[in-house]
Coordinates of N, CA and C in Angstrom, one line a residue:
M1 N -0.1 9.6 -21.5 CA 0.3 8.4 -20.7 C -1.0 7.8 -20.1
T2 N -1.1 6.5 -20.1 CA -2.3 5.9 -19.4 C -2.1 5.8 -17.9
P3 N -3.1 6.2 -17.1 CA -2.9 6.1 -15.7 C -2.8 4.6 -15.2
Y4 N -2.0 4.4 -14.2 CA -1.9 3.1 -13.6 C -3.1 2.9 -12.7
Y5 N -3.6 4.0 -12.1 CA -4.7 4.0 -11.2 C -5.4 5.4 -11.2
A6 N -6.7 5.4 -11.1 CA -7.4 6.7 -11.1 C -8.7 6.6 -10.3
D7 N -9.0 7.6 -9.5 CA -10.4 7.7 -8.9 C -10.8 9.1 -9.0
D8 N -11.8 9.6 -8.2 CA -12.3 10.9 -8.4 C -11.2 12.0 -8.0
L9 N -10.3 11.7 -7.2 CA -9.3 12.7 -6.7 C -7.9 12.4 -7.0
V10 N -7.6 11.1 -7.2 CA -6.2 10.7 -7.3 C -5.9 10.0 -8.7
T11 N -4.8 10.4 -9.3 CA -4.3 9.7 -10.5 C -2.9 9.3 -10.3
I12 N -2.6 8.0 -10.6 CA -1.2 7.5 -10.5 C -0.7 7.1 -11.8
Y13 N 0.6 7.5 -12.1 CA 1.2 7.1 -13.3 C 2.5 6.3 -13.0
H14 N 2.7 5.2 -13.7 CA 3.9 4.4 -13.6 C 4.9 4.9 -14.7
G15 N 5.9 5.6 -14.3 CA 6.8 6.2 -15.3 C 7.9 6.9 -14.6
D16 N 8.7 7.6 -15.4 CA 9.9 8.4 -15.0 C 9.6 9.9 -15.2
C17 N 9.6 10.6 -14.1 CA 9.2 12.0 -14.1 C 10.3 12.8 -14.9
R18 N 11.5 12.3 -15.1 CA 12.5 13.0 -15.9 C 12.1 13.0 -17.4
E19 N 11.2 12.1 -17.8 CA 10.8 12.0 -19.1 C 9.5 12.7 -19.4
W20 N 8.6 12.8 -18.4 CA 7.3 13.4 -18.5 C 6.7 13.8 -17.2
M21 N 6.2 15.0 -17.1 CA 5.5 15.4 -15.9 C 4.2 16.2 -16.3
P22 N 3.1 15.8 -15.8 CA 1.8 16.5 -16.1 C 1.8 17.9 -15.4
D23 N 1.0 18.8 -16.0 CA 0.8 20.1 -15.4 C 0.0 19.9 -14.0
A24 N 0.4 20.7 -13.1 CA -0.3 20.7 -11.8 C -0.1 22.1 -11.1
G25 N -1.0 22.3 -10.1 CA -0.9 23.6 -9.4 C 0.2 23.8 -8.5
A26 N 0.8 22.6 -8.0 CA 1.8 22.6 -7.0 C 2.5 21.3 -6.9
I27 N 3.7 21.3 -6.3 CA 4.5 20.1 -6.1 C 4.7 19.9 -4.6
L28 N 4.5 18.7 -4.1 CA 4.8 18.3 -2.8 C 5.5 16.9 -2.9
T29 N 6.8 16.8 -2.6 CA 7.5 15.5 -2.9 C 8.6 15.3 -2.0
D30 N 9.0 14.0 -1.9 CA 10.1 13.5 -1.1 C 11.1 12.8 -2.1
P31 N 12.0 13.6 -2.7 CA 12.9 13.0 -3.8 C 13.7 11.8 -3.3
P32 N 14.2 11.0 -4.2 CA 15.0 9.8 -3.8 C 16.4 10.0 -3.5
Y33 N 16.7 10.7 -2.5 CA 18.1 10.9 -2.1 C 18.7 9.6 -1.7
G34 N 20.0 9.4 -2.0 CA 20.7 8.3 -1.5 C 20.4 7.0 -2.2
T35 N 19.8 7.0 -3.4 CA 19.4 5.8 -4.1 C 20.1 5.7 -5.4
G36 N 21.1 6.5 -5.6 CA 21.8 6.4 -6.9 C 20.9 6.9 -8.1
F37 N 20.0 7.8 -7.8 CA 19.0 8.3 -8.8 C 19.7 8.9 -10.0
A38 N 20.9 9.5 -9.7 CA 21.6 10.2 -10.8 C 22.3 9.2 -11.7
G39 N 22.3 7.9 -11.3 CA 22.9 6.9 -12.1 C 24.3 6.4 -11.6
V40 N 24.7 7.0 -10.5 CA 25.9 6.6 -9.9 C 25.6 5.8 -8.6
A41 N 26.1 4.6 -8.5 CA 25.8 3.7 -7.3 C 26.2 4.4 -6.1
G42 N 25.3 4.5 -5.1 CA 25.6 5.1 -3.8 C 25.6 6.6 -3.8
D43 N 25.3 7.2 -5.0 CA 25.3 8.7 -5.1 C 24.1 9.2 -4.2
D44 N 24.3 10.4 -3.6 CA 23.3 11.0 -2.8 C 22.8 12.3 -3.4
S45 N 22.9 12.3 -4.7 CA 22.6 13.6 -5.4 C 21.1 13.6 -5.8
F46 N 20.7 14.7 -6.5 CA 19.3 14.9 -6.8 C 19.2 15.6 -8.1
P47 N 18.3 15.3 -9.0 CA 18.2 16.1 -10.3 C 17.6 17.5 -10.1
F48 N 18.5 18.4 -9.8 CA 18.0 19.7 -9.4 C 17.3 20.5 -10.4
D49 N 17.5 20.1 -11.7 CA 16.8 20.8 -12.8 C 15.3 20.5 -12.8
L50 N 14.8 19.5 -12.0 CA 13.4 19.2 -11.9 C 12.7 20.2 -10.9
L51 N 13.4 20.7 -9.9 CA 12.8 21.5 -8.9 C 13.6 22.8 -8.7
P52 N 13.0 23.9 -8.4 CA 11.6 24.1 -8.5 C 11.2 24.5 -9.9
G53 N 10.0 24.3 -10.2 CA 9.5 24.7 -11.5 C 8.8 26.0 -11.4
A54 N 7.7 26.2 -12.2 CA 7.0 27.4 -12.2 C 5.8 27.4 -11.3
V55 N 5.7 26.4 -10.5 CA 4.6 26.3 -9.5 C 5.1 26.2 -8.1
P56 N 4.3 26.6 -7.1 CA 4.7 26.4 -5.7 C 5.2 25.0 -5.4
C57 N 6.2 24.9 -4.6 CA 6.9 23.6 -4.4 C 7.3 23.4 -3.0
V58 N 7.1 22.2 -2.4 CA 7.6 21.8 -1.1 C 8.3 20.5 -1.4
A59 N 9.6 20.4 -1.1 CA 10.4 19.2 -1.3 C 11.3 18.9 -0.1
F60 N 11.3 17.7 0.3 CA 12.2 17.2 1.4 C 13.6 17.1 0.8
G61 N 14.6 17.4 1.7 CA 16.0 17.3 1.3 C 16.7 16.2 2.0
S62 N 18.0 16.3 2.0 CA 18.9 15.3 2.6 C 19.7 16.1 3.7
P63 N 19.7 15.7 4.9 CA 20.5 16.4 5.9 C 22.0 16.3 5.6
K64 N 22.4 15.2 5.0 CA 23.8 15.1 4.6 C 24.2 16.0 3.6
R65 N 23.3 16.5 2.7 CA 23.7 17.3 1.6 C 23.0 18.7 1.7
H66 N 22.6 19.1 2.9 CA 21.8 20.3 3.0 C 22.5 21.5 2.4
V67 N 23.8 21.8 2.7 CA 24.5 22.9 2.2 C 24.7 22.8 0.7
A68 N 25.1 21.6 0.3 CA 25.3 21.4 -1.2 C 23.9 21.6 -1.9
D69 N 22.8 21.2 -1.3 CA 21.5 21.3 -2.0 C 21.3 22.8 -2.2
L70 N 21.5 23.6 -1.2 CA 21.2 25.1 -1.3 C 22.0 25.7 -2.4
R71 N 23.2 25.2 -2.6 CA 24.1 25.8 -3.7 C 23.7 25.3 -5.0
A72 N 23.0 24.1 -5.1 CA 22.8 23.5 -6.4 C 21.4 23.8 -7.0
F73 N 20.5 24.2 -6.2 CA 19.1 24.5 -6.7 C 19.2 25.6 -7.7
I74 N 18.4 25.5 -8.7 CA 18.4 26.6 -9.8 C 18.0 27.9 -9.1
R75 N 17.0 27.9 -8.2 CA 16.6 29.0 -7.5 C 16.6 28.7 -6.0
P76 N 17.2 29.5 -5.2 CA 17.3 29.2 -3.7 C 15.8 29.1 -3.2
P77 N 15.6 28.2 -2.2 CA 14.2 28.2 -1.6 C 14.0 29.5 -0.9
D78 N 12.7 29.8 -0.7 CA 12.2 31.0 0.0 C 12.4 30.8 1.5
R79 N 12.3 29.5 1.9 CA 12.6 29.2 3.3 C 12.9 27.7 3.4
V80 N 13.5 27.4 4.5 CA 13.8 26.0 4.8 C 13.1 25.6 6.2
M81 N 12.3 24.6 6.2 CA 11.7 24.1 7.5 C 12.4 22.8 7.8
V82 N 12.0 22.3 8.9 CA 12.7 21.1 9.4 C 11.6 20.0 9.8
W83 N 11.8 18.8 9.4 CA 11.0 17.7 10.0 C 11.9 16.9 10.9
A84 N 11.5 16.7 12.1 CA 12.3 16.0 13.1 C 11.4 15.0 13.8
P85 N 11.5 13.7 13.3 CA 10.7 12.7 13.9 C 11.1 12.4 15.3
A86 N 12.4 12.7 15.6 CA 12.9 12.5 17.0 C 13.3 13.9 17.5
F87 N 12.4 14.5 18.2 CA 12.6 15.9 18.7 C 12.1 16.0 20.1
S88 N 12.9 16.6 21.0 CA 12.4 16.8 22.4 C 12.9 18.1 22.9
W89 N 12.1 18.7 23.8 CA 12.5 19.9 24.5 C 13.2 19.6 25.7
S90 N 14.3 20.3 25.9 CA 15.1 20.1 27.1 C 14.4 20.7 28.3
K91 N 14.3 20.0 29.4 CA 13.7 20.5 30.6 C 14.5 21.6 31.3
Q92 N 15.8 21.6 31.0 CA 16.7 22.5 31.7 C 16.9 23.8 30.9
S93 N 16.4 23.8 29.7 CA 16.6 25.1 28.9 C 15.4 25.2 28.0
D94 N 15.3 26.3 27.3 CA 14.2 26.6 26.4 C 14.5 26.2 25.0
R95 N 15.4 25.3 24.8 CA 15.8 24.9 23.5 C 15.5 23.4 23.2
G96 N 15.2 23.2 22.0 CA 14.9 21.8 21.6 C 16.2 21.1 21.1
V97 N 16.1 19.8 21.1 CA 17.2 18.9 20.6 C 16.7 18.1 19.5
L98 N 17.4 18.2 18.3 CA 17.0 17.4 17.2 C 17.8 16.1 17.1
Y99 N 17.2 14.9 17.3 CA 17.9 13.7 17.2 C 18.0 13.1 15.8
G100 N 17.1 13.6 14.9 CA 17.2 13.2 13.6 C 16.3 14.2 12.8
W101 N 16.9 14.7 11.7 CA 16.1 15.8 11.1 C 16.3 15.8 9.6
T102 N 15.3 16.4 8.9 CA 15.3 16.4 7.4 C 14.9 17.8 7.0
P103 N 15.6 18.5 6.1 CA 15.2 19.8 5.7 C 14.0 19.7 4.7
I104 N 13.2 20.7 4.8 CA 12.0 20.8 3.9 C 12.2 22.2 3.1
Y105 N 12.4 22.1 1.8 CA 12.6 23.3 1.0 C 11.3 23.8 0.5
C106 N 11.1 25.1 0.5 CA 9.8 25.7 0.1 C 10.1 26.8 -0.9
W107 N 9.3 26.8 -2.0 CA 9.3 27.8 -3.0 C 7.9 28.3 -3.2
D108 N 7.7 29.6 -3.1 CA 6.4 30.3 -3.4 C 5.2 29.6 -2.7
T109 N 5.4 29.3 -1.4 CA 4.4 28.6 -0.7 C 3.6 29.7 0.1
E110 N 2.4 29.2 0.6 CA 1.5 30.0 1.4 C 2.2 30.2 2.8
P111 N 2.0 31.3 3.5 CA 2.5 31.4 4.9 C 1.8 30.5 5.8
T112 N 2.6 30.0 6.8 CA 2.0 29.1 7.8 C 1.2 29.9 8.9
G113 N 1.4 31.2 9.0 CA 0.8 31.9 10.1 C 1.6 31.9 11.3
H114 N 2.8 31.2 11.3 CA 3.7 31.2 12.5 C 4.8 32.2 12.3
N115 N 5.2 32.9 13.3 CA 6.3 33.8 13.3 C 7.5 33.3 13.9
E116 N 7.4 32.4 14.8 CA 8.6 31.8 15.5 C 9.2 30.7 14.7
P117 N 10.5 30.8 14.5 CA 11.2 29.7 13.7 C 10.9 28.3 14.2
S118 N 10.8 28.2 15.6 CA 10.6 26.9 16.2 C 9.2 26.3 15.7
R119 N 8.3 27.1 15.3 CA 7.0 26.6 14.9 C 7.1 25.9 13.5
D120 N 8.2 26.1 12.8 CA 8.5 25.5 11.5 C 9.3 24.2 11.7
V121 N 9.4 23.7 12.9 CA 9.9 22.4 13.2 C 8.7 21.4 13.3
F122 N 8.5 20.6 12.3 CA 7.4 19.7 12.3 C 7.8 18.4 13.0
T123 N 7.1 18.0 14.0 CA 7.5 16.8 14.7 C 6.3 15.8 14.6
E124 N 6.6 14.6 14.2 CA 5.6 13.5 14.1 C 6.1 12.3 14.9
H125 N 5.3 11.7 15.7 CA 5.7 10.6 16.5 C 5.0 9.3 16.1
D126 N 4.7 9.2 14.7 CA 4.0 8.0 14.2 C 4.9 6.8 14.5
A127 N 4.3 5.7 14.7 CA 5.0 4.5 14.9 C 5.8 4.2 13.6
G128 N 7.0 3.9 13.8 CA 7.9 3.5 12.7 C 8.3 4.7 11.8
A129 N 8.1 5.9 12.3 CA 8.5 7.1 11.5 C 10.0 7.1 11.3
S130 N 10.4 7.4 10.2 CA 11.8 7.5 9.9 C 12.1 8.6 8.9
S131 N 13.3 8.9 8.6 CA 13.6 9.9 7.6 C 13.4 9.5 6.2
I132 N 13.0 8.2 6.0 CA 12.8 7.7 4.7 C 11.3 7.7 4.3
T133 N 10.5 7.2 5.2 CA 9.0 7.2 4.9 C 8.4 8.3 5.7
K134 N 7.7 9.2 4.9 CA 7.1 10.3 5.6 C 5.7 10.0 5.9
P135 N 5.2 10.2 7.2 CA 3.9 9.9 7.6 C 2.8 10.7 6.9
V136 N 1.6 10.1 6.7 CA 0.5 10.8 6.1 C 0.2 12.1 6.9
A137 N 0.2 12.0 8.2 CA -0.1 13.1 9.1 C 0.8 14.3 8.8
L138 N 2.1 14.1 8.5 CA 3.0 15.2 8.2 C 2.6 15.8 6.8
M139 N 2.3 14.9 5.8 CA 1.9 15.4 4.5 C 0.6 16.3 4.6
R140 N -0.3 15.9 5.5 CA -1.5 16.6 5.6 C -1.2 18.0 6.2
R141 N -0.2 18.2 7.0 CA 0.2 19.5 7.6 C 0.9 20.3 6.5
L142 N 1.6 19.7 5.6 CA 2.3 20.5 4.6 C 1.4 20.9 3.4
L143 N 0.4 20.1 3.1 CA -0.5 20.4 1.9 C -1.1 21.8 1.9
P144 N -1.5 22.4 3.1 CA -2.0 23.8 3.0 C -1.0 24.8 2.6
L145 N 0.3 24.5 2.5 CA 1.2 25.4 2.0 C 1.1 25.7 0.5
V146 N 0.5 24.7 -0.2 CA 0.4 24.8 -1.6 C -1.1 24.6 -2.0
G147 N -1.5 25.3 -3.1 CA -2.9 25.2 -3.5 C -3.0 24.4 -4.8
G148 N -4.3 24.2 -5.2 CA -4.6 23.5 -6.5 C -4.3 22.0 -6.5
T149 N -4.3 21.4 -7.7 CA -3.9 20.0 -7.8 C -2.4 19.8 -7.5
V150 N -2.1 18.9 -6.6 CA -0.8 18.7 -6.1 C -0.2 17.5 -6.9
L151 N 1.1 17.7 -7.3 CA 1.8 16.6 -8.0 C 3.0 16.1 -7.1
D152 N 3.1 14.8 -7.0 CA 4.2 14.2 -6.4 C 5.0 13.4 -7.4
P153 N 6.1 13.9 -8.0 CA 6.8 13.2 -9.1 C 7.6 12.1 -8.6
F154 N 7.8 11.9 -7.3 CA 8.5 10.8 -6.7 C 7.6 10.2 -5.7
M155 N 6.5 9.6 -6.1 CA 5.4 9.3 -5.2 C 5.7 8.2 -4.2
G156 N 6.6 7.3 -4.5 CA 6.9 6.2 -3.5 C 5.6 5.4 -3.2
S157 N 5.3 5.2 -1.9 CA 4.1 4.4 -1.5 C 2.9 5.3 -1.4
G158 N 3.0 6.6 -1.8 CA 1.8 7.4 -1.9 C 1.3 8.2 -0.7
S159 N 2.1 8.5 0.2 CA 1.6 9.2 1.4 C 1.1 10.6 1.0
T160 N 1.7 11.3 0.1 CA 1.2 12.6 -0.4 C -0.2 12.4 -1.0
L161 N -0.4 11.4 -1.8 CA -1.7 11.2 -2.4 C -2.8 10.8 -1.4
V162 N -2.5 10.0 -0.4 CA -3.4 9.6 0.6 C -3.8 10.8 1.4
A163 N -2.8 11.6 1.8 CA -3.1 12.8 2.6 C -4.0 13.8 1.8
A164 N -3.7 14.0 0.5 CA -4.5 14.9 -0.3 C -5.9 14.4 -0.4
K165 N -6.1 13.1 -0.7 CA -7.4 12.6 -0.8 C -8.2 12.7 0.5
S166 N -7.6 12.5 1.6 CA -8.3 12.7 2.9 C -8.7 14.1 3.2
L167 N -8.1 15.0 2.5 CA -8.5 16.5 2.6 C -9.3 16.9 1.5
G168 N -9.7 16.0 0.6 CA -10.6 16.4 -0.5 C -9.8 17.1 -1.6
R169 N -8.5 16.9 -1.7 CA -7.7 17.6 -2.7 C -7.4 16.6 -3.9
R170 N -7.3 17.2 -5.1 CA -6.9 16.4 -6.2 C -5.4 16.2 -6.2
A171 N -4.9 15.0 -6.6 CA -3.4 14.8 -6.5 C -3.0 13.8 -7.6
I172 N -1.8 14.0 -8.1 CA -1.2 13.2 -9.2 C 0.1 12.7 -8.7
G173 N 0.3 11.4 -8.9 CA 1.6 10.8 -8.5 C 2.3 10.1 -9.6
I174 N 3.6 10.2 -9.7 CA 4.4 9.5 -10.6 C 5.4 8.6 -9.9
E175 N 5.6 7.4 -10.3 CA 6.5 6.5 -9.6 C 7.2 5.6 -10.6
I176 N 8.5 5.5 -10.6 CA 9.3 4.7 -11.6 C 9.2 3.2 -11.3
E177 N 9.0 2.8 -10.0 CA 9.0 1.4 -9.6 C 7.5 1.0 -9.5
E178 N 7.2 0.0 -10.2 CA 5.8 -0.5 -10.3 C 5.3 -1.0 -8.9
R179 N 6.2 -1.6 -8.2 CA 5.7 -2.2 -6.9 C 5.2 -1.1 -6.0
Y180 N 5.8 0.1 -6.0 CA 5.3 1.2 -5.2 C 4.0 1.8 -5.8
C181 N 3.8 1.7 -7.1 CA 2.5 2.1 -7.7 C 1.4 1.2 -7.2
E182 N 1.7 -0.1 -7.1 CA 0.7 -1.0 -6.6 C 0.3 -0.7 -5.2
I183 N 1.3 -0.4 -4.3 CA 1.1 -0.1 -2.9 C 0.3 1.2 -2.8
A184 N 0.7 2.2 -3.5 CA 0.0 3.5 -3.5 C -1.5 3.4 -4.0
A185 N -1.7 2.6 -5.0 CA -3.0 2.4 -5.6 C -3.9 1.7 -4.5
L186 N -3.3 0.7 -3.9 CA -4.1 0.0 -2.8 C -4.4 0.9 -1.7
R187 N -3.5 1.7 -1.3 CA -3.7 2.7 -0.2 C -4.8 3.7 -0.5
C188 N -4.8 4.2 -1.7 CA -5.7 5.2 -2.2 C -7.1 4.6 -2.4
S189 N -7.2 3.3 -2.8 CA -8.5 2.7 -3.0 C -9.1 2.3 -1.7
Q190 N -8.4 2.1 -0.7 CA -8.9 1.8 0.6 C -9.2 3.0 1.5
E191 N -8.7 4.2 1.1 CA -8.8 5.3 1.9 C -10.2 5.8 2.0
V192 N -10.7 6.1 3.2 CA -12.1 6.7 3.3 C -11.9 8.2 3.4
L193 N -12.5 8.9 2.4 CA -12.4 10.3 2.3 C -12.7 11.0 3.6
G194 N -11.8 11.9 4.0 CA -11.9 12.7 5.2 C -11.5 12.0 6.5
L195 N -11.1 10.7 6.4 CA -10.7 10.0 7.6 C -9.3 9.5 7.5
G196 N -8.4 10.2 6.7 CA -7.1 9.8 6.5 C -6.3 9.9 7.8
A197 N -5.3 9.0 8.0 CA -4.5 9.0 9.2 C -3.5 10.2 9.2

């Protein structure tokens, strides 16, 4: 397949990952939950046969389908972390409150070095952060969990690729919608190595 965009570290393909996926050392991705990806309008399902493969994998889930996801994966994740863009610690207790959260499923990943479960709650307060668009800062924090060339088969606007490039990591992205390929290519071409947001 001919790349849509390529530079020294990043390669983008416009295509459908269900038809073709290149070899890579790891996967870090945010699958298209709630977009009718499985072909049913309004469906919130996910093509579970794509993840996990034979390489380390980190994949965002859907809070609405968390229990169903765990039952449907070919192989249960080794651990589940949480991304909570709206998270605050209660002043009256030692517990946190999640106002919006997204599960992060991990297979064969490197340890974080944290022993407390609360350390696996990733909080990002980027302007405009939502459960749909994942900030580059969050992807930069997740990339050390996996080694080698990282593949994002559901690339979207390219946050995983921008994060990888800013860390000097090789990355491959696949996106079915060309408008997102264009956005990701522009972001990667403008990114200054080592200074990613």
